[in-house]
Tab-separated table of C-alpha atoms and ligand atoms in Angstrom:
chain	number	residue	atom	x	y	z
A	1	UNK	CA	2.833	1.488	1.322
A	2	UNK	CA	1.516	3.110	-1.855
A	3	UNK	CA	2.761	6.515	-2.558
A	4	UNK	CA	1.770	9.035	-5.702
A	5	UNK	CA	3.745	9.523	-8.392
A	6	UNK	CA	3.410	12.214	-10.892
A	7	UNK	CA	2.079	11.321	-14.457
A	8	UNK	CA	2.113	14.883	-15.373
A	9	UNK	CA	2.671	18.215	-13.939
A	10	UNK	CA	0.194	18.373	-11.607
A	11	UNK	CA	-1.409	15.179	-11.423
A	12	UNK	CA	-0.121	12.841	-9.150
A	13	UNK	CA	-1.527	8.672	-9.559
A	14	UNK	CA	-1.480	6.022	-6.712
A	15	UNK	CA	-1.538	2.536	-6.971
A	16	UNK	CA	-3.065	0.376	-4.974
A	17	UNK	CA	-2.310	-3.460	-4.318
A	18	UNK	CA	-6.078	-4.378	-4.323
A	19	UNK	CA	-7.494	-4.832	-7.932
A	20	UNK	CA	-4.878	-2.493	-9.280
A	21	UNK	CA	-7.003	0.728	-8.331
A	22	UNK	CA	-6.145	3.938	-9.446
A	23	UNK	CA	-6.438	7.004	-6.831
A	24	UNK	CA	-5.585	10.737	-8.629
A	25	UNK	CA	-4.903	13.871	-7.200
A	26	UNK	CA	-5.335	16.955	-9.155
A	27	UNK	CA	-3.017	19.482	-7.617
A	28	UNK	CA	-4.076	23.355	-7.234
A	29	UNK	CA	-1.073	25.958	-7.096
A	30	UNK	CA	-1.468	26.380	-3.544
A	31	UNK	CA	-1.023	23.451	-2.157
A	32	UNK	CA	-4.376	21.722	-2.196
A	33	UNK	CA	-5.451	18.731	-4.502
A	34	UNK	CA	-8.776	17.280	-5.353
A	35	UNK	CA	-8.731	13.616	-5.179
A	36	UNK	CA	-10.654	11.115	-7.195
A	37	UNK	CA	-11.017	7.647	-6.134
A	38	UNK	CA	-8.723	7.625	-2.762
A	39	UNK	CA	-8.579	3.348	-2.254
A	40	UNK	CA	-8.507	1.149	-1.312
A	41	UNK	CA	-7.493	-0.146	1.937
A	42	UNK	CA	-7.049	0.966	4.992
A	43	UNK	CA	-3.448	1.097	5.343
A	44	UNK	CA	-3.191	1.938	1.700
A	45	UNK	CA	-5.500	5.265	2.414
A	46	UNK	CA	-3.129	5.740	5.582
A	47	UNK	CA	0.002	6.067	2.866
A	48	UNK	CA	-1.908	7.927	0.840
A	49	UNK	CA	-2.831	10.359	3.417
A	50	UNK	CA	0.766	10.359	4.962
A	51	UNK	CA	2.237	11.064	1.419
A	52	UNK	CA	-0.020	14.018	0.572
A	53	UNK	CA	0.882	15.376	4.132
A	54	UNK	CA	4.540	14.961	3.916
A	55	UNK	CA	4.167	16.786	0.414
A	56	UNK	CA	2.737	19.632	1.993
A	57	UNK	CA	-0.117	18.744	0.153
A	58	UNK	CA	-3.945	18.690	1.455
A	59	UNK	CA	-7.634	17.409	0.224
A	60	UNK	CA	-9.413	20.521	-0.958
A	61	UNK	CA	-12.220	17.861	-2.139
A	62	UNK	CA	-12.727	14.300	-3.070
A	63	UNK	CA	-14.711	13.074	-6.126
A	64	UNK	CA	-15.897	9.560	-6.734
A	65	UNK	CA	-16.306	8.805	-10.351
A	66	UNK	CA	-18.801	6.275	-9.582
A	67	UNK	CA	-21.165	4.416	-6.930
A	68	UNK	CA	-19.308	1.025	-6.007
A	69	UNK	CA	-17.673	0.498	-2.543
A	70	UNK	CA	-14.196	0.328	-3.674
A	71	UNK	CA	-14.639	4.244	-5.106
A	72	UNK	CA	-16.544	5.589	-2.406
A	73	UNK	CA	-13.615	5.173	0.636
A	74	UNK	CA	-12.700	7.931	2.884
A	75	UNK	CA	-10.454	8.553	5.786
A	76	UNK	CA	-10.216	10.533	9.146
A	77	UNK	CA	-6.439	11.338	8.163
A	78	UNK	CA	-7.785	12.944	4.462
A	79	UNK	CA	-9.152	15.295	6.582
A	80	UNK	CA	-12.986	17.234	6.558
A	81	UNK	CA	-13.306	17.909	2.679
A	82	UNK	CA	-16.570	17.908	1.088
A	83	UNK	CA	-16.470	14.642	-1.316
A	84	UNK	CA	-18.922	15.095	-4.405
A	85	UNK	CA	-20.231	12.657	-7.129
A	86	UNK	CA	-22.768	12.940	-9.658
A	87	UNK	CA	-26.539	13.044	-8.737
A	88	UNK	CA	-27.626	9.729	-10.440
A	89	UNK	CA	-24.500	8.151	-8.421
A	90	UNK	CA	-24.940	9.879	-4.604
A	91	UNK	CA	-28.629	8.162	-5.175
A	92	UNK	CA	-27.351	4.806	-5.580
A	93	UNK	CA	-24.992	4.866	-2.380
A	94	UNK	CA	-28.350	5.810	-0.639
A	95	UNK	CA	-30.467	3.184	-2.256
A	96	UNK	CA	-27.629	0.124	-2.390
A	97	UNK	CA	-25.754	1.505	0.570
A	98	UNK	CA	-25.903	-2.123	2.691
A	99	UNK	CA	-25.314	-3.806	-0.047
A	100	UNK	CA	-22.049	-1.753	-0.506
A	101	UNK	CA	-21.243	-2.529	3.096
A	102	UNK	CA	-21.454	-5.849	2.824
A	103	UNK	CA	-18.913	-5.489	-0.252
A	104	UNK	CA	-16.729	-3.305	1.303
A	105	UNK	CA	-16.009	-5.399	4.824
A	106	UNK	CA	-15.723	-8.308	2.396
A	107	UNK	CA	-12.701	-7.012	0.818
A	108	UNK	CA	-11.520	-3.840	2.515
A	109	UNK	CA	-12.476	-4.363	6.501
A	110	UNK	CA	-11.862	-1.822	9.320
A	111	UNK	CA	-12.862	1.645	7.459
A	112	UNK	CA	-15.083	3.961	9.438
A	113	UNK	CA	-18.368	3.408	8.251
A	114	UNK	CA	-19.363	6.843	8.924
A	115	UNK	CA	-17.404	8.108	6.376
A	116	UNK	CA	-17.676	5.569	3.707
A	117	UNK	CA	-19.552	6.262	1.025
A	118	UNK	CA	-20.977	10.129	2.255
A	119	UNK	CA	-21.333	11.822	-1.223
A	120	UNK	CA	-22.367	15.694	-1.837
A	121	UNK	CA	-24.535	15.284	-5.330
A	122	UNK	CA	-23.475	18.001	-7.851
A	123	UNK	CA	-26.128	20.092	-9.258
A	124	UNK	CA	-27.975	18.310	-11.635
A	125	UNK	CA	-26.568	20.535	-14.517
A	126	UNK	CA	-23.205	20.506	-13.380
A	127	UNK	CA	-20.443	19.460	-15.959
A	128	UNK	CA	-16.867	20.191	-13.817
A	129	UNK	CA	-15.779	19.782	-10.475
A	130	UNK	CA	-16.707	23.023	-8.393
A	131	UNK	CA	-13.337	24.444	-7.586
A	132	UNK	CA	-10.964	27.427	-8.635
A	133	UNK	CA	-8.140	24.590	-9.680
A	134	UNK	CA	-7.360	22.936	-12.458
A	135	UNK	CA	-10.237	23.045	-14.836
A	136	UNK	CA	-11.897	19.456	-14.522
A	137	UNK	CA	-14.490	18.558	-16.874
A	138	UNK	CA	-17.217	15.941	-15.868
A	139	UNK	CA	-18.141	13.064	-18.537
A	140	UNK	CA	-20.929	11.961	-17.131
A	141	UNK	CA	-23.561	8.959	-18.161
A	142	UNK	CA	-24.635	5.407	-17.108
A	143	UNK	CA	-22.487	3.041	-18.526
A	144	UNK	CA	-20.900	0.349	-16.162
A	145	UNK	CA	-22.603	2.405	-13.030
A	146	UNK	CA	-25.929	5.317	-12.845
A	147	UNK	CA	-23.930	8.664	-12.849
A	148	UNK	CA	-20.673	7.551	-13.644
A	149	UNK	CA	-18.749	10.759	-14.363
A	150	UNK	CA	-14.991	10.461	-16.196
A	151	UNK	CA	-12.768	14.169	-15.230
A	152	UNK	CA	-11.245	15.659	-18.115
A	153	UNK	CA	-8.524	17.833	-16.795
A	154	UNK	CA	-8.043	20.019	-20.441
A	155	UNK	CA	-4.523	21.704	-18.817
A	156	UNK	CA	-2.691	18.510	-18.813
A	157	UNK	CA	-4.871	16.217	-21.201
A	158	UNK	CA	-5.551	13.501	-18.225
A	159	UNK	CA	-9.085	11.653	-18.832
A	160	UNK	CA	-9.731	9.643	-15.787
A	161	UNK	CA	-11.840	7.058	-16.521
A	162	UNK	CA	-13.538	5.445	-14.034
A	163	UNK	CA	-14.095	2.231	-14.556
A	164	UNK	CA	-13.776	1.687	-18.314
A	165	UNK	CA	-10.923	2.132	-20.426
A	166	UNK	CA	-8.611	-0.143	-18.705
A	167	UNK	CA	-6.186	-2.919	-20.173
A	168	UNK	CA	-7.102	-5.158	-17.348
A	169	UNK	CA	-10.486	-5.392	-16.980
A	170	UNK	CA	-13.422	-6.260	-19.425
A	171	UNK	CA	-16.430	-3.643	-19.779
A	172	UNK	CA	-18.480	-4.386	-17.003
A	173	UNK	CA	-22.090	-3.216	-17.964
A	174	UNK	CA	-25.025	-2.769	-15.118
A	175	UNK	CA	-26.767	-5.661	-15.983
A	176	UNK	CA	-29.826	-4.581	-13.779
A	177	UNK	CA	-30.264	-0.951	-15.813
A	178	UNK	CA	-33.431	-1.047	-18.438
A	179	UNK	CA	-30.402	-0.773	-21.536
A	180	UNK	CA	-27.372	-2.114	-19.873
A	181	UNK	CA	-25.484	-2.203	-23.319
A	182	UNK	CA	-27.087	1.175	-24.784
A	183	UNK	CA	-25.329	2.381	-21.579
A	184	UNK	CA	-22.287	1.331	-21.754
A	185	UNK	CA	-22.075	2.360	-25.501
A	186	UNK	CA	-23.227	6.207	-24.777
A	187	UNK	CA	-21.085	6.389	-21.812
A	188	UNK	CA	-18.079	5.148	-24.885
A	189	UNK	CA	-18.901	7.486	-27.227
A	190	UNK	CA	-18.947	10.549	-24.918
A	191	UNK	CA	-15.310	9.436	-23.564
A	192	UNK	CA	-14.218	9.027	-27.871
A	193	UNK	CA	-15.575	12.716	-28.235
A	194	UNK	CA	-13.218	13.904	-25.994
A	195	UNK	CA	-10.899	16.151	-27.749
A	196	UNK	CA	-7.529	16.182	-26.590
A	197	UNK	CA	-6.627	13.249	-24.474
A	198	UNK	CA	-2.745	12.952	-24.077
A	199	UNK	CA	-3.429	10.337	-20.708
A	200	UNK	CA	-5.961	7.777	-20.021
A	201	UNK	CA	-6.265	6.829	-15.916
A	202	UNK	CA	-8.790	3.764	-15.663
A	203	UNK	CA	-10.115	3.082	-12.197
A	204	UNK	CA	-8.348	-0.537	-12.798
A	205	UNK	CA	-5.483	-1.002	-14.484
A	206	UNK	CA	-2.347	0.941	-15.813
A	207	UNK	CA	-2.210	4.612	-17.092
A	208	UNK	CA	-1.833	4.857	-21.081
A	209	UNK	CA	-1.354	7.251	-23.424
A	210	UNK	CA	-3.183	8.760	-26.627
A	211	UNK	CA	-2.664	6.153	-28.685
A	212	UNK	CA	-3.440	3.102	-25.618
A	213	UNK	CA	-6.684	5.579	-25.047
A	214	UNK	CA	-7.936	5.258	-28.719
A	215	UNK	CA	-6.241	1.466	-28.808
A	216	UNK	CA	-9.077	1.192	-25.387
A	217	UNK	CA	-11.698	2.735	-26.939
A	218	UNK	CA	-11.838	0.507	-29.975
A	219	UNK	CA	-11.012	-3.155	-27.281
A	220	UNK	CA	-13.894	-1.817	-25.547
A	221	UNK	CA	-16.437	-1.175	-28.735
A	222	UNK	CA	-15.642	-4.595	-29.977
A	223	UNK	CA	-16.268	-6.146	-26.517
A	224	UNK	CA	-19.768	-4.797	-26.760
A	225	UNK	CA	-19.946	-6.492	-30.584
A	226	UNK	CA	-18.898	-9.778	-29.588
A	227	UNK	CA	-21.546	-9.896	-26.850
A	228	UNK	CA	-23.980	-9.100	-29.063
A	229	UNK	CA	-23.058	-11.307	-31.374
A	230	UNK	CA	-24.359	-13.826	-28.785
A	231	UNK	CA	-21.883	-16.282	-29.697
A	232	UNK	CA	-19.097	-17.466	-26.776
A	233	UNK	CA	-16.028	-15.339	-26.736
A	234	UNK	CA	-13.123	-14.407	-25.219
A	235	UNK	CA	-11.430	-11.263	-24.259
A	236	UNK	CA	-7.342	-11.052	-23.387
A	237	UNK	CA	-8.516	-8.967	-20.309
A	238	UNK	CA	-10.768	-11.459	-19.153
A	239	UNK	CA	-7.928	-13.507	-16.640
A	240	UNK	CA	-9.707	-13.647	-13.188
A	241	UNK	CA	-12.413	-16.285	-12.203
A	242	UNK	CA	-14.711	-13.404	-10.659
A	243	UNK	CA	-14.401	-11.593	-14.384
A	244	UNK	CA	-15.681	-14.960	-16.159
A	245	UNK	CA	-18.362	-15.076	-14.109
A	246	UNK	CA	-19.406	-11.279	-14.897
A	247	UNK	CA	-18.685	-11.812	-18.850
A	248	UNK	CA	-20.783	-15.299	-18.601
A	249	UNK	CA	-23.438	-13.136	-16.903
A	250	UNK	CA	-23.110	-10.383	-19.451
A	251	UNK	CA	-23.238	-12.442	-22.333
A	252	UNK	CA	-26.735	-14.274	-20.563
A	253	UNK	CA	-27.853	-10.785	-19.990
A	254	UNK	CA	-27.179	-9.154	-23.232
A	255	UNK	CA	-28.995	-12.008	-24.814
A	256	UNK	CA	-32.188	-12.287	-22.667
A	257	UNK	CA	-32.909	-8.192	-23.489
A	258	UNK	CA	-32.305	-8.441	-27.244
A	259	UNK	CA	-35.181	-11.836	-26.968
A	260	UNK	CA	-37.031	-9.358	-24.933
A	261	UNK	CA	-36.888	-6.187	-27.430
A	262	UNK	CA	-36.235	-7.872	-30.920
A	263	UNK	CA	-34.946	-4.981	-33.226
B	301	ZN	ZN1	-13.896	-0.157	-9.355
């Protein structure tokens, strides 16, 4: 059963089995917690509902940092908390919502399908969670997903990510966006402008510190080179089957826009 762990005061991380997903829980001082990302499975959102409870601790909110199924979970046992994302993100579970359903009881069966994937959108101009804890800045652009929003909790100098930034997992652009790669790149350089990052949390992967956050920033950057250098390549992150396929695609991708829009 997963369980949290504390990274620093007052963030606890969770990790699950499945894809090596990160779940965070930003702890107020009075016994509430926001939590970002609660996955994956359903016994794995059980443990992380029965650890919370037997910490005396309680969902004040959830946040999903971005629209795919495996950051959009809920359970019954996490209690009634509003769960918010970012505008350009709550549209997407709307629009791609079966398409997300089909994902999700491909990997992750038996979740209640009434809860999955219910987002609040934040006001448009909205740049932190809306709560009276921790302060939790939002980082939000379109890189690997529409509204993809890191937290920036300034207190404790925890960035988590979403899904970029991790040492397991290639950049994963949305090859169907108009500028895929200009994406990706903005959504980079806001996360490198970030002043004051003592922990990087990807949604994938394993937490890392100041220096593995600037080390991530720079593995990512040159990712983006190499596929526009249009040439084969190959990344040290890129071990699964189902990542070769996306960085085959990418590379295809990346290459069909620039013959489309020659600089
Ligand atoms: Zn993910």
């Amino acid at each position: 059963m997963q369980r949290f762990r504390e990274l620093t005061a007052g963030v606890l991380v969770a990790t699950a089995d499945f894809a090596t997903t990160n779940t965070v829980a930003v702890l107020d001082d009075g016994g509430g917690c926001a939590l970002i990302d609660p996955g994956v499975s359903v016994a794995d959102l059980a443990g992380l509902a029965a650890d919370l409870s037997g910490s005396g601790l309680r969902a004040r909110l959830g946040f999903a940092t971005h629209p795919h199924w495996d950051h959009v979970l809920w359970s019954r046992e996490l209690g009634d908390a509003p769960r918010y994302a970012a505008p350009g993100a709550v549209s997407i579970t709307v629009t791609e919502r079966d398409g997300m359903v089909s994902q999700l009881q491909e990997s992750a069966p038996g979740h209640d399908l009434e809860l999955f994937g219910h987002l609040v959108a934040l006001r448009e101009d909205e740049d932190r969670i809306p709560w009276d804890g921790p302060a939790a800045q939002l980082i939000i652009h379109d890189g690997h997903a529409p509204g993809h929003a890191a937290v920036f909790l300034p207190d404790s100098g925890v960035l988590v990510a979403g899904d970029m930034l991790s040492d397991i997992e290639i950049p994963l652009l949305d090859t169907v966006a108009h500028d895929p790669l200009g994406d990706y790149r903005a959504g980079l350089a806001l996360l490198g402008a970030v002043p004051g990052v003592r922990w990087v949390v990807p949604g994938h992967g394993h937490a890392g510190d100041a220096a593995e956050f600037r080390r991530r920033l720079e593995a990512d950057a040159r990712y983006l080179d190499l596929l526009v250098a249009g040439e084969p390549f190959d990344d040290p992150r890129c071990t699964k089957e189902w990542m070769r396929t996306m960085h085959e695609e990418q590379l295809r991708t990346v290459a069909r826009l620039a013959g489309e829009n020659p600089a």
